[in-house]
Short mmCIF file of C-alpha atoms in Angstrom, two decimals:
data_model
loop_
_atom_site.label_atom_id
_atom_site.label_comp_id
_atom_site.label_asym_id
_atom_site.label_seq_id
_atom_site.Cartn_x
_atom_site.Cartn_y
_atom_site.Cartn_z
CA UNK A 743 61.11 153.84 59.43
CA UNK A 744 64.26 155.77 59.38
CA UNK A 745 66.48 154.18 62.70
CA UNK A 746 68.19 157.00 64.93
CA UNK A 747 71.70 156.37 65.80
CA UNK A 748 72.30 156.04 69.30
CA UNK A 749 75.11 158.02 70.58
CA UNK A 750 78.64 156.57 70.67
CA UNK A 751 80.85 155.80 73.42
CA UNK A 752 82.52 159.25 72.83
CA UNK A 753 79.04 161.52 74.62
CA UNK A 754 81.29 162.68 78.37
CA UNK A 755 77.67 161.23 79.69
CA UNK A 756 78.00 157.52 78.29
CA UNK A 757 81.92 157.02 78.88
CA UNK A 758 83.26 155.12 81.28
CA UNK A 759 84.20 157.05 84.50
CA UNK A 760 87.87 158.10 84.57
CA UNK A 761 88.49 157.94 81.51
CA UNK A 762 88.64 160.10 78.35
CA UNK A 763 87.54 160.27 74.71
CA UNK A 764 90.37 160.47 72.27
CA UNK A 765 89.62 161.56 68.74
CA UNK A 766 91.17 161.62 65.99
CA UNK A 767 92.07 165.05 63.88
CA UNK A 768 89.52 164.60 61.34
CA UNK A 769 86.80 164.09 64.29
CA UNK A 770 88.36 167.25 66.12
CA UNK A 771 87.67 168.94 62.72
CA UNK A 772 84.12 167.50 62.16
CA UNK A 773 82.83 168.51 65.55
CA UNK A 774 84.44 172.18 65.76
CA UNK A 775 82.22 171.89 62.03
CA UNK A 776 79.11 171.56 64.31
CA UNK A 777 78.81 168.07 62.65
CA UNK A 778 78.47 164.93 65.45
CA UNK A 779 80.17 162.11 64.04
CA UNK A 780 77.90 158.96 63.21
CA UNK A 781 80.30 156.35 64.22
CA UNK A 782 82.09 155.72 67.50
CA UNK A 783 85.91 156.91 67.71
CA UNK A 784 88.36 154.34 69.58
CA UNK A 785 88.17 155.09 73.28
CA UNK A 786 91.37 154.57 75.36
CA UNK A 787 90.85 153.19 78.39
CA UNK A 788 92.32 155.51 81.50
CA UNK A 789 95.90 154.25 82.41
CA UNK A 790 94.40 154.01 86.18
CA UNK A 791 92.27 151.75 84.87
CA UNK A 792 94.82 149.72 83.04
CA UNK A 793 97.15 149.78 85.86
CA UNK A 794 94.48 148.02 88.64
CA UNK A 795 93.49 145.75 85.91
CA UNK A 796 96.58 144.33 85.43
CA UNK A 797 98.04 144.79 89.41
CA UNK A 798 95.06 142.28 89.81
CA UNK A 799 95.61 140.10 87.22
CA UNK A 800 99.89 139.78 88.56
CA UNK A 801 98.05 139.49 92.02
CA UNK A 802 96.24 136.58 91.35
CA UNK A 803 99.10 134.97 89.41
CA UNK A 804 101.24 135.53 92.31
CA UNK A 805 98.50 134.14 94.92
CA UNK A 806 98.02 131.22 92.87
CA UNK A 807 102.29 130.63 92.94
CA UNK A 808 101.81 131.05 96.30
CA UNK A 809 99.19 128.78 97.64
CA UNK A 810 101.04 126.10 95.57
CA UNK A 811 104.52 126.51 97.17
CA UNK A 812 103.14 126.08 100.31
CA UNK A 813 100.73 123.33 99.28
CA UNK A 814 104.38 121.81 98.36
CA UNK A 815 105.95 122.92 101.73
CA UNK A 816 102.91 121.47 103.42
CA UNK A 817 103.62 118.06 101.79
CA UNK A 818 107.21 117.83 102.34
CA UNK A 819 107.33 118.85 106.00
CA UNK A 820 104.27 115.92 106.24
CA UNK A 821 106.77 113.41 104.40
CA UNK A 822 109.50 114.02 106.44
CA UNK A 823 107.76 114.04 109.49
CA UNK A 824 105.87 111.07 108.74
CA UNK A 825 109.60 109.22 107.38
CA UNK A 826 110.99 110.31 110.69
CA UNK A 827 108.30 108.85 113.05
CA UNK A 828 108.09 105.94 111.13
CA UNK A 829 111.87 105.34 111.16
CA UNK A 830 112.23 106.00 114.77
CA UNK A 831 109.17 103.68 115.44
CA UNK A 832 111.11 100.39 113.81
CA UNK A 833 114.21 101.21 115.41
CA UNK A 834 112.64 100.76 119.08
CA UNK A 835 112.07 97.18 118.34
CA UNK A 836 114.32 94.45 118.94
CA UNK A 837 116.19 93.50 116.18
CA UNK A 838 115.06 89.63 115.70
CA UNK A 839 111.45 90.88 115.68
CA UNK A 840 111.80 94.23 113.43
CA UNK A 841 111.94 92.23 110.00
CA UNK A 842 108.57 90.41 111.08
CA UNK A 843 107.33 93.29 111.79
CA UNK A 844 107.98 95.42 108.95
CA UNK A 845 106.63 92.25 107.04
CA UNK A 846 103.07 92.11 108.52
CA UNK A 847 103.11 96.61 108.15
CA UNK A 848 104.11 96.15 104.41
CA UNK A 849 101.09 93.07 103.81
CA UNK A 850 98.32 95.61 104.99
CA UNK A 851 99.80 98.78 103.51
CA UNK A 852 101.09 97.96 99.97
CA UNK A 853 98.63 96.75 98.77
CA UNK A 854 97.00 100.28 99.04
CA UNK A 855 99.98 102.21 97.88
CA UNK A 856 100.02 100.44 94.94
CA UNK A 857 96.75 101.15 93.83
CA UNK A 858 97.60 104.52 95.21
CA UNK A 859 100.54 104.22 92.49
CA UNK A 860 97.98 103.53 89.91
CA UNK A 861 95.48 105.83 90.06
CA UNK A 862 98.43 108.60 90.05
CA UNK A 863 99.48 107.24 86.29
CA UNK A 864 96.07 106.64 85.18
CA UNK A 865 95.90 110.52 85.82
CA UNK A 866 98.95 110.87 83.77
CA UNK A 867 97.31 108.85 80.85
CA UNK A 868 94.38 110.87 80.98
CA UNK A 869 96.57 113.78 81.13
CA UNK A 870 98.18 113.19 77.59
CA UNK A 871 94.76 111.62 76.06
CA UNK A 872 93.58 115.27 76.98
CA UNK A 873 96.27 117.13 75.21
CA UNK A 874 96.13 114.41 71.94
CA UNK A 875 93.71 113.93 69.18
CA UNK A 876 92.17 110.52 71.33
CA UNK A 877 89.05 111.15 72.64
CA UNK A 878 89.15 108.81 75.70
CA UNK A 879 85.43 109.42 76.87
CA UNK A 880 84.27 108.11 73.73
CA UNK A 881 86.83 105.02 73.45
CA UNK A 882 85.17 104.19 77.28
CA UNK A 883 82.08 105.30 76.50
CA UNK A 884 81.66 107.85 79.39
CA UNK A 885 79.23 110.78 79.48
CA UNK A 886 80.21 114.27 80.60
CA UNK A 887 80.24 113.61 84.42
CA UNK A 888 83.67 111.70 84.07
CA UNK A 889 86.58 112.12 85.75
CA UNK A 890 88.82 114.17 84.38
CA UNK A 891 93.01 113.97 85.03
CA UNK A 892 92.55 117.31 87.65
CA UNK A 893 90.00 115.01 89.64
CA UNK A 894 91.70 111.49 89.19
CA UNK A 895 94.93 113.96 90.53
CA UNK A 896 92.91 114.67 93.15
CA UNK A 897 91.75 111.56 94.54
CA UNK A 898 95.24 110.16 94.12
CA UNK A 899 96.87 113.31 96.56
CA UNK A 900 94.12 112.17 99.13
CA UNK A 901 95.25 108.97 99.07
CA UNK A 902 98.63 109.72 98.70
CA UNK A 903 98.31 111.69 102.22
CA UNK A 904 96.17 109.17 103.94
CA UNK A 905 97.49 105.81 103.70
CA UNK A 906 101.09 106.63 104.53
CA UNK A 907 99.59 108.66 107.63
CA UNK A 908 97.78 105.57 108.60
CA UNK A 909 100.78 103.34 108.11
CA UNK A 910 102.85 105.85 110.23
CA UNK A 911 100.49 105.38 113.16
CA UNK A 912 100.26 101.82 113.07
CA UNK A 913 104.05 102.18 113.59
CA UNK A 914 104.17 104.03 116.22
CA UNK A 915 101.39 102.81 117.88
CA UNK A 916 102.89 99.29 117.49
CA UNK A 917 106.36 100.19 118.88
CA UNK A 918 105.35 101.87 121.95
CA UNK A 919 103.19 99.16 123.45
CA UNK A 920 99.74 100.37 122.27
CA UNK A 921 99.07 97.27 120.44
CA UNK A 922 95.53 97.85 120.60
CA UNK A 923 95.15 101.08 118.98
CA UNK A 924 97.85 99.75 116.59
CA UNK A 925 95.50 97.08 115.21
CA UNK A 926 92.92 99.05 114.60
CA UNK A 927 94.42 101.77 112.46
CA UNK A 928 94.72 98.98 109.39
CA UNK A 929 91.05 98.18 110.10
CA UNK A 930 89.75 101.95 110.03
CA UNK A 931 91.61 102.42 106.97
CA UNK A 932 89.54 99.19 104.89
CA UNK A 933 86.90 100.74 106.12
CA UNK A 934 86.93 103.67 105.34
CA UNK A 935 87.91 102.84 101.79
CA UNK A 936 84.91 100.46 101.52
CA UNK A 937 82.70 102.87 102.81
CA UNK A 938 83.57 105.60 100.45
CA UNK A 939 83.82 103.07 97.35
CA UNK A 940 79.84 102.04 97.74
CA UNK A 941 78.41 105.27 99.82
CA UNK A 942 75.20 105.40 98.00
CA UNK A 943 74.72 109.75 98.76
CA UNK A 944 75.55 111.46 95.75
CA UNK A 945 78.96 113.02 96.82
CA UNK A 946 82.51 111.85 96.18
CA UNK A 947 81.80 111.38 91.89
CA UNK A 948 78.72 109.02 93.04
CA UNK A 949 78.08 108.14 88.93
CA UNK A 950 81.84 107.27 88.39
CA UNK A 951 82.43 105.17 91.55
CA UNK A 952 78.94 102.91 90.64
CA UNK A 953 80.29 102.99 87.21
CA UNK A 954 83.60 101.48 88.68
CA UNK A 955 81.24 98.52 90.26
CA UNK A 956 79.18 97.98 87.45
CA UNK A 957 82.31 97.42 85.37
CA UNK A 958 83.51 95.10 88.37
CA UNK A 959 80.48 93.30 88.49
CA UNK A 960 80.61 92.97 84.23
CA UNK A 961 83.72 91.57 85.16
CA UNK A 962 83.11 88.70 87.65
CA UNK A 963 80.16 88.10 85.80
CA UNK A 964 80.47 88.06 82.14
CA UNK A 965 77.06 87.02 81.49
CA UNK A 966 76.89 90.21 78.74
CA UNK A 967 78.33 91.53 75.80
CA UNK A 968 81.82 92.12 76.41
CA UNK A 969 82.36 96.31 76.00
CA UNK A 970 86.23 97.77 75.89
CA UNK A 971 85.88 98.97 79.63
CA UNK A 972 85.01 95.21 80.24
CA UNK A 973 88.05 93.70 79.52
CA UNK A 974 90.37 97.13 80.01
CA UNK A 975 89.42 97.03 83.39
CA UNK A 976 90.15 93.26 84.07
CA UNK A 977 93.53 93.24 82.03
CA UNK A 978 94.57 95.87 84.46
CA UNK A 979 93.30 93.72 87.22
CA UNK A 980 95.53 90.73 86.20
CA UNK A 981 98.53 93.52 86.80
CA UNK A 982 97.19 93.78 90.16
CA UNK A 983 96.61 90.46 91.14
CA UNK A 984 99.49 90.22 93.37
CA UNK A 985 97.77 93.34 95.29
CA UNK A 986 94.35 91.64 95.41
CA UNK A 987 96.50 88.56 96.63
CA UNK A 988 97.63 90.58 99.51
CA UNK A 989 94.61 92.62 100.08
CA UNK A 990 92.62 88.98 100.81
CA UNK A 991 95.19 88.15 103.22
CA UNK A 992 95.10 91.36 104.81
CA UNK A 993 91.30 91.48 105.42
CA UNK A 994 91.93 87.36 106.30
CA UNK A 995 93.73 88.70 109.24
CA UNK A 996 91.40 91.62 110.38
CA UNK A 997 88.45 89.34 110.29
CA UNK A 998 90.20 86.59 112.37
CA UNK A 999 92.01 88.81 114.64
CA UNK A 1000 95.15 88.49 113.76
CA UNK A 1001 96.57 91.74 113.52
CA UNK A 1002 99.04 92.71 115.47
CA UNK A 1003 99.33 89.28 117.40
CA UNK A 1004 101.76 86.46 117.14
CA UNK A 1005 99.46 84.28 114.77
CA UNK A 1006 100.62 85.74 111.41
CA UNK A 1007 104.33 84.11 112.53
CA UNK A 1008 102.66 80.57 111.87
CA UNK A 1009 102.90 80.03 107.88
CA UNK A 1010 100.49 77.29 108.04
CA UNK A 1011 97.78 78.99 109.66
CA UNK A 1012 93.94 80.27 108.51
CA UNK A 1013 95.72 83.65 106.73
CA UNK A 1014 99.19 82.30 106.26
CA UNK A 1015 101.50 82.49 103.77
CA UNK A 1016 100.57 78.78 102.55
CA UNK A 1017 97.32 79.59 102.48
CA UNK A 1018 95.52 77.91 99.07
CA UNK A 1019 93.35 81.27 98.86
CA UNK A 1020 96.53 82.43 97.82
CA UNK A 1021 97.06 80.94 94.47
CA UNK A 1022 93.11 80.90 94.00
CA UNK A 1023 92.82 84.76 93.69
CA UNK A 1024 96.26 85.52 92.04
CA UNK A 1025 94.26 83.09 89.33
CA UNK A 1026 91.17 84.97 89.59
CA UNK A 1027 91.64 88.19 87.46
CA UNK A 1028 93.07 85.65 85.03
CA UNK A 1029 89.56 83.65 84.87
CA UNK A 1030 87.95 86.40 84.28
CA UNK A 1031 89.95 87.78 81.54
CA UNK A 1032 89.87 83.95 80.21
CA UNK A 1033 85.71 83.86 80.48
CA UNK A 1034 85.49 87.31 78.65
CA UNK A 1035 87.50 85.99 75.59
CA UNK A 1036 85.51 82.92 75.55
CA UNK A 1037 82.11 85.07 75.56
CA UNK A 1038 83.58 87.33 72.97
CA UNK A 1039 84.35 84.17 70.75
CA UNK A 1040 81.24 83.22 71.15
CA UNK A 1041 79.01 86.57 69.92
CA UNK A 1042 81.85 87.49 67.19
CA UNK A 1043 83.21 83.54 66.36
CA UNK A 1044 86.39 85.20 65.67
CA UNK A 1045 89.45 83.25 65.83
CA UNK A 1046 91.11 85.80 68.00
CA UNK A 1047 89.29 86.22 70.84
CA UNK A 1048 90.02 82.03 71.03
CA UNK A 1049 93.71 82.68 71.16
CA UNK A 1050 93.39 85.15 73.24
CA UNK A 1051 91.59 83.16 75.98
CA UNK A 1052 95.02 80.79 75.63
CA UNK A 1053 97.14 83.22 76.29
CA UNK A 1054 95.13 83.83 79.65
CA UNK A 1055 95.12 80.16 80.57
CA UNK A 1056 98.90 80.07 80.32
CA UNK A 1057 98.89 81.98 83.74
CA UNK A 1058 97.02 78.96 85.64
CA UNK A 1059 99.62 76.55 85.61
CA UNK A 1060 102.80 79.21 86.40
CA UNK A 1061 100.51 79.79 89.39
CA UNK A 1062 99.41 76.60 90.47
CA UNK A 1063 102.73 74.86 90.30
CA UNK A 1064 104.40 77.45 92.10
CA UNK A 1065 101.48 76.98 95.20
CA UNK A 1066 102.38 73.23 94.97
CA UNK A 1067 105.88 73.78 96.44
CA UNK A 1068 103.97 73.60 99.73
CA UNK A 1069 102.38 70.72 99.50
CA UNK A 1070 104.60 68.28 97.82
CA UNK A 1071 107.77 66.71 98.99
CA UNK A 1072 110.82 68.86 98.43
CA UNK A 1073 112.60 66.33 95.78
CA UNK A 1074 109.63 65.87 93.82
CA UNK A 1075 109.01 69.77 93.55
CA UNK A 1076 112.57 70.19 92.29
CA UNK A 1077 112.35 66.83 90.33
CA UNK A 1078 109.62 67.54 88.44
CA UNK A 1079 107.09 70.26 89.77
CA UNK A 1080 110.10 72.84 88.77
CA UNK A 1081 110.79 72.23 85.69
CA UNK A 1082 107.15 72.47 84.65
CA UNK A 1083 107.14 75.68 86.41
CA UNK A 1084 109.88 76.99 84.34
CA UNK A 1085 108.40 75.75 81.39
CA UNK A 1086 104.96 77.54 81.96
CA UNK A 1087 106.65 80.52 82.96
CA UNK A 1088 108.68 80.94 79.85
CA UNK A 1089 105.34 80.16 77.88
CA UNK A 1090 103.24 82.80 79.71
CA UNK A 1091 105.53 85.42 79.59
CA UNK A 1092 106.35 84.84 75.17
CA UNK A 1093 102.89 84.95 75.25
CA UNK A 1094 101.59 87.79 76.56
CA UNK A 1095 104.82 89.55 75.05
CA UNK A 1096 104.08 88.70 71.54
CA UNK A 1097 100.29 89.51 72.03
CA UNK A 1098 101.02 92.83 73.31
CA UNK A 1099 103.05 93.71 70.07
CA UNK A 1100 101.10 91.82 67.51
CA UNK A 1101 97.73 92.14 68.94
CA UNK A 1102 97.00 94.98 71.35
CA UNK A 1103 99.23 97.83 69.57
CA UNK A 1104 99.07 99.26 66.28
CA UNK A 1105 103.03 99.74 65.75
CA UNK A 1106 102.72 101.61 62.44
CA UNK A 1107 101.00 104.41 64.43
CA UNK A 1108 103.30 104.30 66.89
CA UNK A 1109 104.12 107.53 69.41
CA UNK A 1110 101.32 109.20 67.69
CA UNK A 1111 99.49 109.96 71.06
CA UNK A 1112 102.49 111.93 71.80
CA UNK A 1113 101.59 114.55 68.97
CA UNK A 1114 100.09 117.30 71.04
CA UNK A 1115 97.14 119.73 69.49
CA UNK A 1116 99.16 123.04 71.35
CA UNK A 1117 102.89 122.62 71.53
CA UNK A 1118 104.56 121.03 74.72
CA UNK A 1119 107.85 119.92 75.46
CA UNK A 1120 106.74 116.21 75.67
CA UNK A 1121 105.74 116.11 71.53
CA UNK A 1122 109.24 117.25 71.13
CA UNK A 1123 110.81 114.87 73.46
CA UNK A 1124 108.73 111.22 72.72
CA UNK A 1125 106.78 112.10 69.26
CA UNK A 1126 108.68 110.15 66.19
CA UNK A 1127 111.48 109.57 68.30
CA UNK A 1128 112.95 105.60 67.22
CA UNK A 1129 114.33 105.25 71.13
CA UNK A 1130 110.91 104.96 72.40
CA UNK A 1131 110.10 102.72 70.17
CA UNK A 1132 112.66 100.18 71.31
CA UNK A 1133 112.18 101.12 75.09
CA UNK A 1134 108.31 100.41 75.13
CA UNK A 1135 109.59 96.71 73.48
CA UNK A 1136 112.36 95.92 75.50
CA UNK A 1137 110.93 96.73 78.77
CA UNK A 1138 107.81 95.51 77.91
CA UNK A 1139 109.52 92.47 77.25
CA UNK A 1140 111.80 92.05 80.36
CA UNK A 1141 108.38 93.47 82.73
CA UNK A 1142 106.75 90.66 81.32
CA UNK A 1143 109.26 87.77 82.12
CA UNK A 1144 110.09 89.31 85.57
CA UNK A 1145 106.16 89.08 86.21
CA UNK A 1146 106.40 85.68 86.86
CA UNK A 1147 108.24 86.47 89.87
CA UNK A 1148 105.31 87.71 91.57
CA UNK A 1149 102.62 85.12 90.16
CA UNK A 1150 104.56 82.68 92.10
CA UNK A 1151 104.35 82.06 95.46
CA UNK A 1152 107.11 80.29 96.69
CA UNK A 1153 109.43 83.62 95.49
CA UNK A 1154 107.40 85.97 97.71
CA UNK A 1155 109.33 85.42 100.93
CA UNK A 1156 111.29 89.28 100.06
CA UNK A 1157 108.82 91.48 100.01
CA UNK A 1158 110.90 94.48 99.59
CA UNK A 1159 111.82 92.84 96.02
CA UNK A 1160 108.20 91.59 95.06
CA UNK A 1161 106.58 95.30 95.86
CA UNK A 1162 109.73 96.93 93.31
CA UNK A 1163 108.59 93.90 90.68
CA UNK A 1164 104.88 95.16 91.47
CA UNK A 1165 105.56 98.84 91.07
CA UNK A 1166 107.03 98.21 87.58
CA UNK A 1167 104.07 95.98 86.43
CA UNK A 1168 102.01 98.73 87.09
CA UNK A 1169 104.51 101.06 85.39
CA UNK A 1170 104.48 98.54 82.05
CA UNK A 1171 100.65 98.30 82.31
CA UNK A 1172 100.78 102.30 82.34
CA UNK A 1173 102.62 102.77 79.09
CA UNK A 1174 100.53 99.82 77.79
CA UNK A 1175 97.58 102.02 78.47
CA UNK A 1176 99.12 104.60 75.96
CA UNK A 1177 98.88 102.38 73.09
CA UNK A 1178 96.00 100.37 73.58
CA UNK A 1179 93.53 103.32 73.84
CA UNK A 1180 95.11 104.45 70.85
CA UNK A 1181 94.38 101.40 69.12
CA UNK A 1182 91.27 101.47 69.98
CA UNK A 1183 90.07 104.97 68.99
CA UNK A 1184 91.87 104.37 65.35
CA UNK A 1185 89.72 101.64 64.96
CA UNK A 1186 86.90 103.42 65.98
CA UNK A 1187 87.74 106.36 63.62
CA UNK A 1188 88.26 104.14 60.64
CA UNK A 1189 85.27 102.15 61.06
CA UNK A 1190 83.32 105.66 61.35
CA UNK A 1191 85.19 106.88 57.97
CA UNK A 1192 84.56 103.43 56.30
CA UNK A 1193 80.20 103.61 57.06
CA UNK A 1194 80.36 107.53 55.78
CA UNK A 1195 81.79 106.53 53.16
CA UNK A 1196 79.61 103.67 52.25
CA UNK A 1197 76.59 106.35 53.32
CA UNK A 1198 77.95 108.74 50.69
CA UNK A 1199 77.93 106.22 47.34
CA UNK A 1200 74.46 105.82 45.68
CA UNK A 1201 73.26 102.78 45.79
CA UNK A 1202 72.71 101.01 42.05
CA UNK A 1203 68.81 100.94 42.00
CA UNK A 1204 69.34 104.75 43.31
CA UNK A 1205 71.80 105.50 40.21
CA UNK A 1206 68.86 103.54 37.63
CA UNK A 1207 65.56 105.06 39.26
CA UNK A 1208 66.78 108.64 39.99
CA UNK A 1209 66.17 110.53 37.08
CA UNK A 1210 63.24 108.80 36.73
CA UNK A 1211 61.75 109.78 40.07
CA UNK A 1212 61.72 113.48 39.51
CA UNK A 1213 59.90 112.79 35.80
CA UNK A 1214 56.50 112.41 36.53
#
């Protein structure tokens, strides 16, 4: 059966509206020849046509320019405003009372702009996975509903906005005699985050935030195999433990009442600073990392996950000794508590500095998560380049020794300075991030190439019998 050709684009009853059939000179000649020409000529579009089609597409560039310059505007006029009220708030109080105060404002709010602070750079490190050749999902194990950097972004601007709204309140609240209300912005704001952290509805990225407690619960409990988001997740913990540290005190107050009164003057007290809950959950995220190594050594025997646990046990006494400084007599903490502190501390941090090089990063890879797959300014800037090499070293080296500062609690009395120390920690665990992932994934990638390799050599009895198996 012979197929009839439909008619082409160029029939005046098929074309588009507005516009016009152009044909070329031998088509002109073929159809004044009373011939109709099998196969379609180019049509040009009508320059109408062109000209809405790209007014639109400059219209929704524009709008999109647009809605984020005042999304920006939006944001600073809310910073400024909320760095105004919050100034003006401290300076109504009297001036013997206004460092006390700021004190007991930065123990419930830090702790939550920290973790504010890391959530924005685990965007970032998502970010460049995204544009590198490490596939991140697979390194964690995720399945397509994961977070991606937009959404991590996301959460992190909401947070961003909140807490420093809520802290701004508190302020104000505080300072102009509505004590009350003042307490109970802190307490609203827990809340709130606990309630949206185990909401069981499926809304607010219900499969990552369960996947975030079953890794937590992994944690505290390593009763299991030991996975890479196991002990990823608790090494970043023991970065934070100066936050969790604060975050038990905080709640410590809000569940005795204490917020807002006189009570969190008395050092000694339930939630004070000399509190031996202190020194028991800056150890914690250490245990855990500690337990995990010690359950690794056990399923693989290897000889590294051993060391590794001894590294993590090199944290308890820097922490422990420092907590003693209340509870001894001051000669025999400077006599002899001291110098064991320094000692431990100088341990720890060689430690954990020489693991990080030897152990957790591949160095003769390094900067290779920096090589883009499209070109961008940051492959350019960090790829190859020897300087980052030697910055990711020597800070990592210095972040490490000036962690001590905050493990110890008898340096903790300048909060201003322990926060800064906290913020970098987080900064050195974020460019640790870089190069453990992409650790990991090489190993993952050469152990793939190694078994399809293995898959692709005959076996000996398969080299012997072959020929003889198609021979019958």
């Amino acid at each position: 059966m012979i197929g009839v050709p439909l008619p082409v684009s160029t029939s005046p009853i098929l074309r588009r509206a507005g516009s016009k059939p152009v044909f070329s000179d031998q088509k002109v000649n073929e159809m004044k020849g009373g011939s109709i020409p099998m196969h379609g000529a180019a049509i040009m579009p009508s320059p109408v046509l062109l000209w809405r089609f790209k007014a639109g597409e400059h219209m929704g560039r524009y709008l999109k320019i647009y809605k984020q310059c005042a999304e920006v505007l939006l944001f600073l006029v809310w910073g400024i405003s909320c760095c105004k009220i919050g100034w003006d708030s401290v300076m109504r109080m009297s001036a013997d009372l206004r460092d006390l105060f700021l004190y007991e404002a930065f123990l419930y709010y830090n702790p939550l702009l920290l973790v504010t602070l890391m959530v924005w750079l685990w965007g970032v490190n998502l970010w460049v996975f995204a544009q590198s050749s490490v596939s991140y999902a697979k390194v964690f194990d995720l399945d397509h509903t994961h977070l991606t950097y937009r959404e991590i972004w996301k959460c992190s601007t909401w947070m961003t906005i909140i807490v420093p709204t809520s802290m701004t309140a508190y302020l104000y609240l505080y300072s102009h005699g509505e004590v009350s209300l003042a307490a109970s912005q802190p307490v609203m704001l827990y809340t709130v985050m606990l309630m949206l952290l185990v909401f069981p509805f499926d809304i607010f990225y219900l499969s990552s935030r369960y996947y975030l407690l079953r890794t937590l619960w992994r944690i505290i409990l390593p009763l299991q195999a030991i996975t890479f988001s196991d002990f990823f997740l608790a090494d970043i913990l023991t970065s934070m433990s100066k936050v969790l540290s604060d975050l038990e005190r905080s709640v410590c107050r809000m569940v005795n009442r204490q917020v807002a009164t006189i009570a969190w003057f008395e050092a000694d007290s339930i939630c004070g600073s000399h509190s031996l809950a202190i020194p028991l959950v800056l150890v914690f995220p250490y245990l855990c990392r500690f337990f995990q190594c010690l359950r690794q050594y056990k399923d693989t025997k290897e000889k590294t996950s051993f060391l590794n646990a001894l590294k993590y046990s090199t944290a308890v006494p820097v922490i422990f000794l420092s907590a003693l400084k209340y509870h001894v007599f001051p000669n025999k903490w400077t006599n002899f508590y001291r110098p064991l502190w320094l000692l431990s501390s100088v341990i720890n941090s060689l430690y954990s500095f020489y693991w990080d090089i030897a152990r957790d990063w591949d160095l003769s890879v390094f900067t290779r998560i920096f090589k883009f797959k499209n070109p961008h300014r940051c492959t350019s800037l960090l790829y190859g380049r020897i300087w980052v090499f030697y910055w990711v070293i020597g800070s990592n080296l210095i972040l490490r020794c000036t962690w001590t500062y905050k493990l110890s609690a008898h340096l903790r009395h300048n909060y201003l300075t322990v926060f800064t120390i906290t913020a970098l920690e987080i900064s050195r665990r974020f460019q640790w991030i870089f190069f453990r992932v992409e650790n990991e994934w090489n190993k993952m990638t050469a152990k793939q190439s190694i078994e399809l390799s293995t898959e692709d050599v005959p076996k000996e009895e398969d080299r012997l019998l072959g020929p003889a198996s198609h021979s019958m």
